[in-house]
mmCIF file of C-alpha atoms in Angstrom:
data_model
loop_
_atom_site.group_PDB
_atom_site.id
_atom_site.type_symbol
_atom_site.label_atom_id
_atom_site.label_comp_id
_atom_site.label_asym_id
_atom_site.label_seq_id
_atom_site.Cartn_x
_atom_site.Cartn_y
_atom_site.Cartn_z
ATOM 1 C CA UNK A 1 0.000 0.000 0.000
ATOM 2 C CA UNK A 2 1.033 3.208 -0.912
ATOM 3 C CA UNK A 3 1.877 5.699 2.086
ATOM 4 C CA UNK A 4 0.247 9.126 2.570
ATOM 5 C CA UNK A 5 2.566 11.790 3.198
ATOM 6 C CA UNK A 6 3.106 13.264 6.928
ATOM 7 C CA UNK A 7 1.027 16.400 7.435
ATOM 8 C CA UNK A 8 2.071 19.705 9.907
ATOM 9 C CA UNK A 9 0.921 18.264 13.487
ATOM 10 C CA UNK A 10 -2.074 19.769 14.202
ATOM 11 C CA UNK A 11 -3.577 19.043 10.872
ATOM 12 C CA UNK A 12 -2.718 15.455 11.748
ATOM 13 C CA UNK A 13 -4.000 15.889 14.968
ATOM 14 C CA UNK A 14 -7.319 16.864 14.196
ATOM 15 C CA UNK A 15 -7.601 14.262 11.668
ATOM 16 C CA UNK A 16 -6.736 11.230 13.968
ATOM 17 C CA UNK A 17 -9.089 12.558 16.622
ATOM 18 C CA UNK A 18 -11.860 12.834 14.742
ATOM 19 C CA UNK A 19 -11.451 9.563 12.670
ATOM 20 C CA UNK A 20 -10.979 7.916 16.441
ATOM 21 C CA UNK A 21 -14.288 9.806 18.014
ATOM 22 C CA UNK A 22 -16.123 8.311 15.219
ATOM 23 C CA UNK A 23 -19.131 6.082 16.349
ATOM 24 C CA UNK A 24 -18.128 2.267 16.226
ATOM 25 C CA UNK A 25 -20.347 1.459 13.939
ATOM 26 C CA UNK A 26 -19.126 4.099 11.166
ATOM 27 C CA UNK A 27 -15.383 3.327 11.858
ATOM 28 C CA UNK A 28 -15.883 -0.604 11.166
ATOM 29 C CA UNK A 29 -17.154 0.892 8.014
ATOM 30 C CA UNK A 30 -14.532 2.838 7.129
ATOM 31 C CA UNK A 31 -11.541 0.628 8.848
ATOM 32 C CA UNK A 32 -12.806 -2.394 8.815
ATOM 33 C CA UNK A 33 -13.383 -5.073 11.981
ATOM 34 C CA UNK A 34 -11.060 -4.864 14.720
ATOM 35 C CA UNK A 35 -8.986 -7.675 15.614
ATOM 36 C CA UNK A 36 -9.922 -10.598 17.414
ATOM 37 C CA UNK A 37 -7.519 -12.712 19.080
ATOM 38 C CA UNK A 38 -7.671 -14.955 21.889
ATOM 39 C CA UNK A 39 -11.432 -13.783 22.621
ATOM 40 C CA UNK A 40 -10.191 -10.173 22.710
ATOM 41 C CA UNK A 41 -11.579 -7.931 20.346
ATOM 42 C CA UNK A 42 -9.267 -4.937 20.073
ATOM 43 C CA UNK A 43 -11.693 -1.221 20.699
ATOM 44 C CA UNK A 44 -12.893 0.190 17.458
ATOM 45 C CA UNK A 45 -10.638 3.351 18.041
ATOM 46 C CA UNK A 46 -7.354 1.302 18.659
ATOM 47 C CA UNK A 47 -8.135 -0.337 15.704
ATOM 48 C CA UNK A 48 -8.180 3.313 13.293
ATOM 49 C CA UNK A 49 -5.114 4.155 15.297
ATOM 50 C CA UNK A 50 -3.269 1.234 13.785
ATOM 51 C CA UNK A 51 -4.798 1.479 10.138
ATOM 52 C CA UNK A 52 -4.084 5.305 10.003
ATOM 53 C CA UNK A 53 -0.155 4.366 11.224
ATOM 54 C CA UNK A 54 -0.505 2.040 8.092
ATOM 55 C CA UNK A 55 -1.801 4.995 5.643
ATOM 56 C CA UNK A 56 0.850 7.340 6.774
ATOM 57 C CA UNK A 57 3.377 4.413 6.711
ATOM 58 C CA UNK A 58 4.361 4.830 10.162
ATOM 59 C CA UNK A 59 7.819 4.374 10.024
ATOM 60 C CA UNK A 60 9.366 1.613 12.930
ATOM 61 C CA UNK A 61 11.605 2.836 15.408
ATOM 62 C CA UNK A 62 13.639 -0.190 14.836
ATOM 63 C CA UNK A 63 14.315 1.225 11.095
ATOM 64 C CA UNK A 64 15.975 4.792 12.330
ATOM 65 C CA UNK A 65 18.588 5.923 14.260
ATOM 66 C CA UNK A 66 18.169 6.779 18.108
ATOM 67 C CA UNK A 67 18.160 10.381 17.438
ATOM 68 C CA UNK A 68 15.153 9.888 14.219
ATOM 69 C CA UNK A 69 13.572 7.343 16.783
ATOM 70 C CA UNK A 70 13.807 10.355 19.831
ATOM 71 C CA UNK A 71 12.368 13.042 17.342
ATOM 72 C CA UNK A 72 9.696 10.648 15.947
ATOM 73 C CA UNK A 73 8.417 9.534 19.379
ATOM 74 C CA UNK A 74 8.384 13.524 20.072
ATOM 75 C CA UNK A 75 6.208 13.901 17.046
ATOM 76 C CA UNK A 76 3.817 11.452 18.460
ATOM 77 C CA UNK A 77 3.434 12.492 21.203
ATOM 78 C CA UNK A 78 2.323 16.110 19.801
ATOM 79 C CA UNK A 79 0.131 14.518 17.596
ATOM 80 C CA UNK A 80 -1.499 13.170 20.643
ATOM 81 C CA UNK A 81 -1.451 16.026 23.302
ATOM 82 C CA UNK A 82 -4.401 17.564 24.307
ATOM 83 C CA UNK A 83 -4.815 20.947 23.131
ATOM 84 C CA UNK A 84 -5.268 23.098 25.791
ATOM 85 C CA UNK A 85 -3.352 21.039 27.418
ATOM 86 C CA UNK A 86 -5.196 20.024 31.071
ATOM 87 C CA UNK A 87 -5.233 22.563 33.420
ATOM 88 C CA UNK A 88 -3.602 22.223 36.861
ATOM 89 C CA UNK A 89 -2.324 24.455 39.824
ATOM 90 C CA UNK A 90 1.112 24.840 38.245
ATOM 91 C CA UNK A 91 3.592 22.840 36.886
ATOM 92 C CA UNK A 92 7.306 23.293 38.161
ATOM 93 C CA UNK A 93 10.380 22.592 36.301
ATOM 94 C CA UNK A 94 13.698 21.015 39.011
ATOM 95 C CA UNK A 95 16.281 19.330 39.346
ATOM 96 C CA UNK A 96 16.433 15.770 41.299
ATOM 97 C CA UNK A 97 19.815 13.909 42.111
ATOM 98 C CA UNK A 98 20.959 11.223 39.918
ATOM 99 C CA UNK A 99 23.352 8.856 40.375
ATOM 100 C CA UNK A 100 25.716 10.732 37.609
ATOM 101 C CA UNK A 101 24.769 14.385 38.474
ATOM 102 C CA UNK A 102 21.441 16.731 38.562
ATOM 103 C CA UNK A 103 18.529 15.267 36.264
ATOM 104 C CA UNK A 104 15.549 17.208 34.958
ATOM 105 C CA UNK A 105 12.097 16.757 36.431
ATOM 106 C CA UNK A 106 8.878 17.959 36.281
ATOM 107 C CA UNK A 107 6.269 18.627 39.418
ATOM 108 C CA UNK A 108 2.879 18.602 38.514
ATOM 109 C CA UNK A 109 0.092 19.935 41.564
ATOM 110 C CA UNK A 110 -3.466 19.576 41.341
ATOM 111 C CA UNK A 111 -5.716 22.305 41.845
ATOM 112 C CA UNK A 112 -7.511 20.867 44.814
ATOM 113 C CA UNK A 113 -9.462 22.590 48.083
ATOM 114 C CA UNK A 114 -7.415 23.145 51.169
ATOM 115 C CA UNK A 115 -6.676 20.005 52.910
ATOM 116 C CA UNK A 116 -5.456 19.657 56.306
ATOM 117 C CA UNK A 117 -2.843 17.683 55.390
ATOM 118 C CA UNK A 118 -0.114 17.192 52.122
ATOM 119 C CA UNK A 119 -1.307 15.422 49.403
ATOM 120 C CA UNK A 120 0.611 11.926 48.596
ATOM 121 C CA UNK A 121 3.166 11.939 45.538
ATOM 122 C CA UNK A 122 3.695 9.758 42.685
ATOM 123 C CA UNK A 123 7.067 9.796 41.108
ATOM 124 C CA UNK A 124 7.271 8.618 37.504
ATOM 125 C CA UNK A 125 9.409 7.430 35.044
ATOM 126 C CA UNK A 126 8.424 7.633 31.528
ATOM 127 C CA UNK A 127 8.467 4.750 29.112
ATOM 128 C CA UNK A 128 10.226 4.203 25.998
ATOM 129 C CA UNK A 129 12.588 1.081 25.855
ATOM 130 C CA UNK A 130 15.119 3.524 28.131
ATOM 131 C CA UNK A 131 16.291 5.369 24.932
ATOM 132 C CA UNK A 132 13.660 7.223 23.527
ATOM 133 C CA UNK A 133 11.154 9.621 25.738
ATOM 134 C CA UNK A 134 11.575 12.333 28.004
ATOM 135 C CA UNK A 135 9.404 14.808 30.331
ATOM 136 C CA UNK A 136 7.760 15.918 27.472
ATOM 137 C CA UNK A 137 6.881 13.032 25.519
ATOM 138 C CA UNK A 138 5.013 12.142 28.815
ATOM 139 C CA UNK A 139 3.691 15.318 30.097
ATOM 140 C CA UNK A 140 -0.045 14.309 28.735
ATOM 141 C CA UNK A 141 -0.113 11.483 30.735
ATOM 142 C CA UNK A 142 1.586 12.974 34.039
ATOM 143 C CA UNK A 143 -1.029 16.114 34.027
ATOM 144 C CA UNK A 144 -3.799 13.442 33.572
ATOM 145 C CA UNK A 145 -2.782 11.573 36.298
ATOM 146 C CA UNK A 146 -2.143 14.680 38.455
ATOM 147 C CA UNK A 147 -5.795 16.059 37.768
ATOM 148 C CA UNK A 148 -7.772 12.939 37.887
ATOM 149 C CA UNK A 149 -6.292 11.485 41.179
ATOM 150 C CA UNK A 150 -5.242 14.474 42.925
ATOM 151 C CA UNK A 151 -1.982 13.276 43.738
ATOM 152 C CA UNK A 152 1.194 15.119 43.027
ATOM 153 C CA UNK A 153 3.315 13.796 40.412
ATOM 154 C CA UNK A 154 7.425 14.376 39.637
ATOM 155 C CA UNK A 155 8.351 13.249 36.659
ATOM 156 C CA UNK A 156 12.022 12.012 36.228
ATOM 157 C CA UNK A 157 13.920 12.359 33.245
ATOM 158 C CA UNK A 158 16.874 9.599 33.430
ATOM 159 C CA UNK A 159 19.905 9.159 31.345
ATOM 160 C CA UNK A 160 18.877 6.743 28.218
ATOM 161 C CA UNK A 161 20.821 3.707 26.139
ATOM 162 C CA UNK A 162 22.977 3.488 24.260
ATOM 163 C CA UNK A 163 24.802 6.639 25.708
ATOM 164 C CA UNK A 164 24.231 5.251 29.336
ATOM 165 C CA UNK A 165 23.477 1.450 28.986
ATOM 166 C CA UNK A 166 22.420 -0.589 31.982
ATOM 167 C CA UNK A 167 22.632 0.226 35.061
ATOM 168 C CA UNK A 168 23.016 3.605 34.022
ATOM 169 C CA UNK A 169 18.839 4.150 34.102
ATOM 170 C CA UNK A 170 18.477 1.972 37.024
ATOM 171 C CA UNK A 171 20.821 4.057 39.140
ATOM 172 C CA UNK A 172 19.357 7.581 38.459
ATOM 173 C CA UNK A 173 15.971 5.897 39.151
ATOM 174 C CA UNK A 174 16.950 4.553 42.418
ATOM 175 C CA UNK A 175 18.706 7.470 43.517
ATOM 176 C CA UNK A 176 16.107 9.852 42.256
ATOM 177 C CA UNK A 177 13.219 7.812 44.481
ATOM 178 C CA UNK A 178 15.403 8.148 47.660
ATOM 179 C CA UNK A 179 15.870 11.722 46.926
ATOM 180 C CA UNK A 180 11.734 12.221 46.930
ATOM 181 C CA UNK A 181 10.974 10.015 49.457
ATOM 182 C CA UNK A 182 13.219 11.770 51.918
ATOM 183 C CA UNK A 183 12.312 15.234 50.392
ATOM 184 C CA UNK A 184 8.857 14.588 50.329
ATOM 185 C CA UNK A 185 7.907 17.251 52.536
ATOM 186 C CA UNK A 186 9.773 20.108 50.540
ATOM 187 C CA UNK A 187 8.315 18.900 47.988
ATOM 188 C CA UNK A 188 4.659 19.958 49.475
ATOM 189 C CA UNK A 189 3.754 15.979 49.931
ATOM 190 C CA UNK A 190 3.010 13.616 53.096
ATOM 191 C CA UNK A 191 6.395 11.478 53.223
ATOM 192 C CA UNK A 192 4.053 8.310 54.412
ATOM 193 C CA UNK A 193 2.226 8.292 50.947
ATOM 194 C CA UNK A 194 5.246 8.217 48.417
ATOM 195 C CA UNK A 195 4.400 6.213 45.183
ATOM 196 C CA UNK A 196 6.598 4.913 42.541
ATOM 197 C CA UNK A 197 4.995 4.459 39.080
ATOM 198 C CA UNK A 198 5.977 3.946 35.218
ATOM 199 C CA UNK A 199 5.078 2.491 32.365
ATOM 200 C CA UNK A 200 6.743 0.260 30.019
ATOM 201 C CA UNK A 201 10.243 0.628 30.362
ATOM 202 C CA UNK A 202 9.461 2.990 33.150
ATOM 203 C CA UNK A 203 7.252 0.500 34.954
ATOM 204 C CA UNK A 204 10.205 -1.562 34.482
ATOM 205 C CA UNK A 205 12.310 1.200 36.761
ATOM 206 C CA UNK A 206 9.856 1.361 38.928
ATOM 207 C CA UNK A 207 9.545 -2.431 40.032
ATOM 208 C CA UNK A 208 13.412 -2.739 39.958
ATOM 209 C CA UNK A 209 13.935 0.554 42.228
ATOM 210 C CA UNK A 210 11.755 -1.202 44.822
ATOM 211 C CA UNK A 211 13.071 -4.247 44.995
ATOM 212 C CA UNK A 212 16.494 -2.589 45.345
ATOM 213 C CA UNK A 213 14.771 0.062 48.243
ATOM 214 C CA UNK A 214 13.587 -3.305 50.045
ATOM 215 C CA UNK A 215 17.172 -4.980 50.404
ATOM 216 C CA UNK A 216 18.783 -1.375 51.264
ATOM 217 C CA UNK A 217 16.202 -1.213 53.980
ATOM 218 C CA UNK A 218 15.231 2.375 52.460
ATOM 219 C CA UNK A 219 11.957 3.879 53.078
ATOM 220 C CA UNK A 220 10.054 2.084 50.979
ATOM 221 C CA UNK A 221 7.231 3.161 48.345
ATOM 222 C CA UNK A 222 3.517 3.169 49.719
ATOM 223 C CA UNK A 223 2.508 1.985 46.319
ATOM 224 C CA UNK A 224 3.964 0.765 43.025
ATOM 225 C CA UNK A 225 2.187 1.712 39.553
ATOM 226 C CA UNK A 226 3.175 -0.942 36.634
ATOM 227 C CA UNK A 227 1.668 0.436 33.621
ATOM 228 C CA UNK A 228 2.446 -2.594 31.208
ATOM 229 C CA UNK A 229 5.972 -2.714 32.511
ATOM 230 C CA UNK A 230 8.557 -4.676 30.975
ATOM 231 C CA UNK A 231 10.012 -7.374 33.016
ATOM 232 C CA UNK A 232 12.066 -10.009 31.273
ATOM 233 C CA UNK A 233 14.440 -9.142 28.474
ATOM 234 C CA UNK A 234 14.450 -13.202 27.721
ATOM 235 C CA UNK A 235 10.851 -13.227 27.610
ATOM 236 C CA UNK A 236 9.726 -15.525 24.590
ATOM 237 C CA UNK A 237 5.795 -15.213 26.124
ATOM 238 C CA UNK A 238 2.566 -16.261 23.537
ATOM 239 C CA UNK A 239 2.106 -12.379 23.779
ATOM 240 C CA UNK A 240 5.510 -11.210 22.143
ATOM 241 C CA UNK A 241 4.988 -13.577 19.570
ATOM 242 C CA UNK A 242 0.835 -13.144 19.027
ATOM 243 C CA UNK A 243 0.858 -9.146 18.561
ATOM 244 C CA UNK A 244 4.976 -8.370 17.612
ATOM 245 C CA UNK A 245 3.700 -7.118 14.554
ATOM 246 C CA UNK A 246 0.957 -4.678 13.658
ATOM 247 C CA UNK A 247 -0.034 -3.445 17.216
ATOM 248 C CA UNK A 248 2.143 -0.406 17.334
ATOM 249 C CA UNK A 249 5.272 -1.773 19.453
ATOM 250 C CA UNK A 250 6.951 -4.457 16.879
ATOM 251 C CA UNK A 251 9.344 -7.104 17.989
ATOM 252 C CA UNK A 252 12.075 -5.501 15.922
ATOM 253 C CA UNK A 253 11.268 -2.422 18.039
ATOM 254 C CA UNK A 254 11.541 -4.386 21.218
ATOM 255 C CA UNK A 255 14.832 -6.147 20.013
ATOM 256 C CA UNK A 256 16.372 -2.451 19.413
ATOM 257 C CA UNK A 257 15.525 -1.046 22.394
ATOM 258 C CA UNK A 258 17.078 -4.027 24.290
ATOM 259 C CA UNK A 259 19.890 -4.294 22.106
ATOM 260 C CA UNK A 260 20.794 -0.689 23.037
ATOM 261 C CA UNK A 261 19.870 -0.795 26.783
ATOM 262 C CA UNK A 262 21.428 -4.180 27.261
ATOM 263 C CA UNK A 263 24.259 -4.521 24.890
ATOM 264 C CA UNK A 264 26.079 -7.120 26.714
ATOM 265 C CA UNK A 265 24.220 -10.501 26.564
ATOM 266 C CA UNK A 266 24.607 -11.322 30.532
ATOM 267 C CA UNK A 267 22.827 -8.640 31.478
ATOM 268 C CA UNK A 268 19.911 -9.958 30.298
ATOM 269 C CA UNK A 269 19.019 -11.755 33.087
ATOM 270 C CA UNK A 270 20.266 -9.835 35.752
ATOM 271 C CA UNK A 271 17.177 -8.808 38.066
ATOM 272 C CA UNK A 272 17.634 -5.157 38.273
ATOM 273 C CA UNK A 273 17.029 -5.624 34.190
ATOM 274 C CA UNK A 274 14.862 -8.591 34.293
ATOM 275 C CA UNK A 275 12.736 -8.151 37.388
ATOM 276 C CA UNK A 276 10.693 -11.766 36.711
ATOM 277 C CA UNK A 277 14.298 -13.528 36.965
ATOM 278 C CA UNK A 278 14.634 -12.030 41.136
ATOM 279 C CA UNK A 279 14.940 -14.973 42.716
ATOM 280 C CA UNK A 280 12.609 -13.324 46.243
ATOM 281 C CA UNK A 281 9.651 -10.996 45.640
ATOM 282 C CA UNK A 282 8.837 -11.060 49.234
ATOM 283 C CA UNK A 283 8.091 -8.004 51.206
ATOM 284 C CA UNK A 284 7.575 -5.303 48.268
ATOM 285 C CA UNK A 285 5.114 -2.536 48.030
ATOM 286 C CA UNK A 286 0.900 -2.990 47.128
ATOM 287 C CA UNK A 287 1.362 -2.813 43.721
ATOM 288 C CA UNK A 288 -1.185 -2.075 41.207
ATOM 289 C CA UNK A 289 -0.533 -3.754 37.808
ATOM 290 C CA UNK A 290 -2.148 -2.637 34.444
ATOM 291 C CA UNK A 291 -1.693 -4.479 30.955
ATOM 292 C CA UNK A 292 -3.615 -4.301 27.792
ATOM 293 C CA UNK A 293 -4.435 -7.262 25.658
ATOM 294 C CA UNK A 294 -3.022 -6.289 22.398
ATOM 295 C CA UNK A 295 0.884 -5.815 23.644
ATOM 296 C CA UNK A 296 3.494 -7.747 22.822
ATOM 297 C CA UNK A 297 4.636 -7.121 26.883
ATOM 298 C CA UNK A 298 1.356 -8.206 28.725
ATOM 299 C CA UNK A 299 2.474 -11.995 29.533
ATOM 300 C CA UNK A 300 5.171 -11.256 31.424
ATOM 301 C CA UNK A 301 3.405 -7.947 33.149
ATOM 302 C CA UNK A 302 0.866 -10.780 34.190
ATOM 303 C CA UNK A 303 3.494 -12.995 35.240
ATOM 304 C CA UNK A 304 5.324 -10.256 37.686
ATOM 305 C CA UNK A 305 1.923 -9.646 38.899
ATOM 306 C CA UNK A 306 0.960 -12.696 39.947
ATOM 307 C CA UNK A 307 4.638 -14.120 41.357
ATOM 308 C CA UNK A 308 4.267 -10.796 43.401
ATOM 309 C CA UNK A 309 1.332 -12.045 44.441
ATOM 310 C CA UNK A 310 2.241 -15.217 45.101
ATOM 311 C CA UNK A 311 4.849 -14.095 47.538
ATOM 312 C CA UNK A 312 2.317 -12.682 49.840
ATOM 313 C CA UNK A 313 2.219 -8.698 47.695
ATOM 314 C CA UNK A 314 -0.860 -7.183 47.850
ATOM 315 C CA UNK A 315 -1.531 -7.072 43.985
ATOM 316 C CA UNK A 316 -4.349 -5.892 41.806
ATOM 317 C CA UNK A 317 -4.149 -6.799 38.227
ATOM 318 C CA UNK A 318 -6.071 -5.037 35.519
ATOM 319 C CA UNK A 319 -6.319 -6.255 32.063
ATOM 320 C CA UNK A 320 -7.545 -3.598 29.524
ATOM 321 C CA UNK A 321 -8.575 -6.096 26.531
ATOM 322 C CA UNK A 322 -9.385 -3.900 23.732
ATOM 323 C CA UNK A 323 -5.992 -1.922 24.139
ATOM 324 C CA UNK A 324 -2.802 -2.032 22.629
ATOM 325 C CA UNK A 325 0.731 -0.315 23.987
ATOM 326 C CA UNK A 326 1.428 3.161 24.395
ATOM 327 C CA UNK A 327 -2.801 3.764 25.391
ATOM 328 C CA UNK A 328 -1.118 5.524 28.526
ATOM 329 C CA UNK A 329 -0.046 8.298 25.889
ATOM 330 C CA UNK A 330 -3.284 8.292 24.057
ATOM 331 C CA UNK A 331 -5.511 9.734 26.017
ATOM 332 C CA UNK A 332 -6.591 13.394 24.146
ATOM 333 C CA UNK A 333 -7.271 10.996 21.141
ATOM 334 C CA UNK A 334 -9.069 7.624 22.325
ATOM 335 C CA UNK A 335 -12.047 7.233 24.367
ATOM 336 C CA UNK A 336 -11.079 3.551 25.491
ATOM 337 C CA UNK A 337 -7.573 4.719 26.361
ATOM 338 C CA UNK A 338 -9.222 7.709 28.483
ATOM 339 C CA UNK A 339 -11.656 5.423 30.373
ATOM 340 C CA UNK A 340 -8.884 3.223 31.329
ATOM 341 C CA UNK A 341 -6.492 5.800 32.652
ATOM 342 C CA UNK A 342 -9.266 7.272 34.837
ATOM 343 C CA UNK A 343 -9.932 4.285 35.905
ATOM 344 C CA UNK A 344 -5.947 3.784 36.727
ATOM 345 C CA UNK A 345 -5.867 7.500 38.531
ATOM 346 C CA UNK A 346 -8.959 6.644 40.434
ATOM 347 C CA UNK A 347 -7.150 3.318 42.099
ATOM 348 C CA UNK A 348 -3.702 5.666 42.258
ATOM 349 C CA UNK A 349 -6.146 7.673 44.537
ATOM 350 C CA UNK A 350 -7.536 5.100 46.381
ATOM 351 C CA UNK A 351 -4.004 2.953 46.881
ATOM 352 C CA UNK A 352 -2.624 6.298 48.644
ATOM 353 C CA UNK A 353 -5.810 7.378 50.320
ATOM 354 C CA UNK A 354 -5.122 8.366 54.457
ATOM 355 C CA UNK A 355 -6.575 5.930 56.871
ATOM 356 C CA UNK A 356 -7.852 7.101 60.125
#
């Protein structure tokens, strides 16, 4: 099929919105049935999202460089942004610790009523196979989450691969989270109700940092936020090989993202890169797990959900069916991915709410 050229952003933006707020009915029309695999049938608006990508011959990040693959997951995530974008009580650009030197960050505060005590605070640590993303590719998501729960989010920009490999990530990520959790307070938030979220190779971070908090005997998360997080960079699951092609993450673009984060082979299965492969999940934080059935990363999400459980961690798991990766980020464009991250911000604000 021959590919439609790329149009200025907001003309594309207006265009993918309004093909994906299109009733059903008309889009299976237009774009055909959704998918059904496994008894999933993928959302109607998921489904235009992928056969637009195919009009526009979405280009795969595993066919660029790291620097077209950074500007073209920028130029997504413009396409998607909400325009205005959602309002809150301010958003402050700081500095956080990393393991290497200072790291940008991003506080977002909800406009809320006076309370007579802080508010908790998530902090977050975007996705993007820990070489492409940043604080703005995930400032969308991060106000949304902000708004919607009324918990105070800092966002954490890390060093990415292949300039700063493995550990490299996993170091500003833990020493970011100590750095909030012990300047909660400055940071206008209740030390007792410190979260640690992500999603994808964030939600990765996240479940590695607090498994590495728990053996330092740090002060450990209240909650932990895996949204779709990647946990085993040997993972051969039925997902990787049921939706590696044609559901927006491809297993050539999982394979390059690895490659670059983990160059050296024996990393692979070292826990603070492939958090299923920790040998003791004992004793880590309520953890609230989120996967959508159209990823090539949901098996193993599913898996480190339930071993959690299994070792006696308080665990909710939540499969979105009809969604495929990246929803987190779609939010100003799809109705299903909306509904499912207010659903996810409402249990953020439950799993840190203040009991008396």
């Amino acid at each position: 099929m021959k590919s439609l050229p790329r149009l200025p952003i907001a003309a594309e933006r207006r265009i993918v919105k309004r093909a994906m707020s299109l009733p059903p009915r008309l889009q299976h029309r237009i774009f055909g049935p959704p998918a059904e695999v496994e008894g999933q049938r993928l959302a109607s608006d998921q489904h235009v999202l992928l056969r637009l990508a195919e009009l526009v011959g979405a280009t795969s990040f595993a066919a660029t460089t790291v620097e077209q693959a950074r500007a073209l997951a920028r130029r997504e995530a413009a396409v998607a942004a909400a325009r205005p974008p959602v309002a809150l009580d301010r958003v402050e650009a700081i500095e956080v610790p990393g393991a290497a030197g200072p790291l940008p960050a991003r506080l977002y505060v909800p406009f809320g009523p006076p309370a007579a005590e802080p508010p908790p605070l998530l902090v977050y640590f975007h996705g993007g196979g820990w070489v492409i993303g940043d604080l703005d590719t995930h400032d969308d998501l991060c106000r949304l989450l902000a708004a919607r729960s009324g918990v105070r989010v800092l966002s954490v920009e890390y060093r990415l691969a292949p300039e700063h490999p493995f550990p490299a990530p996993v170091d500003d990520a833990h020493v970011a989270f100590d750095w909030a959790a012990a300047e909660a307070a400055t940071l206008g938030a209740d030390p007792a109700r410190v979260a640690i979220g992500g999603d994808s190779a964030g939600g990765n971070l996240a479940a590695v940092v607090s498994m590495l908090v728990r053996d330092a005997g740090g002060r450990p998360p209240a909650l932990q936020l895996l949204i779709y997080p990647a946990t085993d960079a040997h993972a051969r699951t039925r997902s990787r090989q049921l939706f590696g092609q044609g559901y927006l993450l491809t297993r050539e673009d999982t394979d390059f993202f690895e490659g670059h984060y983990l160059p050296r082979e024996d990393d692979r299965g070292d826990p603070r890169a492939s958090v299923l492969r920790a040998s003791d999940l004992s004793g880590l934080p309520p953890a609230y797990v989120v996967t959508a059935g159209f990823d090539p990363l949901r098996d193993e999400g599913e898996e480190y959900a339930l071993r959690m459980r299994a070792a006696g961690v308080p665990v909710a798991l939540r499969r979105h069916p009809g969604l495929a990766h990246s929803f987190a980020n779609q939010t100003a464009i799809s109705r299903t991915a909306r509904a499912a991250m207010l659903e996810l911000a409402g249990a953020l604000r439950m799993g840190l709410a203040r009991t008396r």
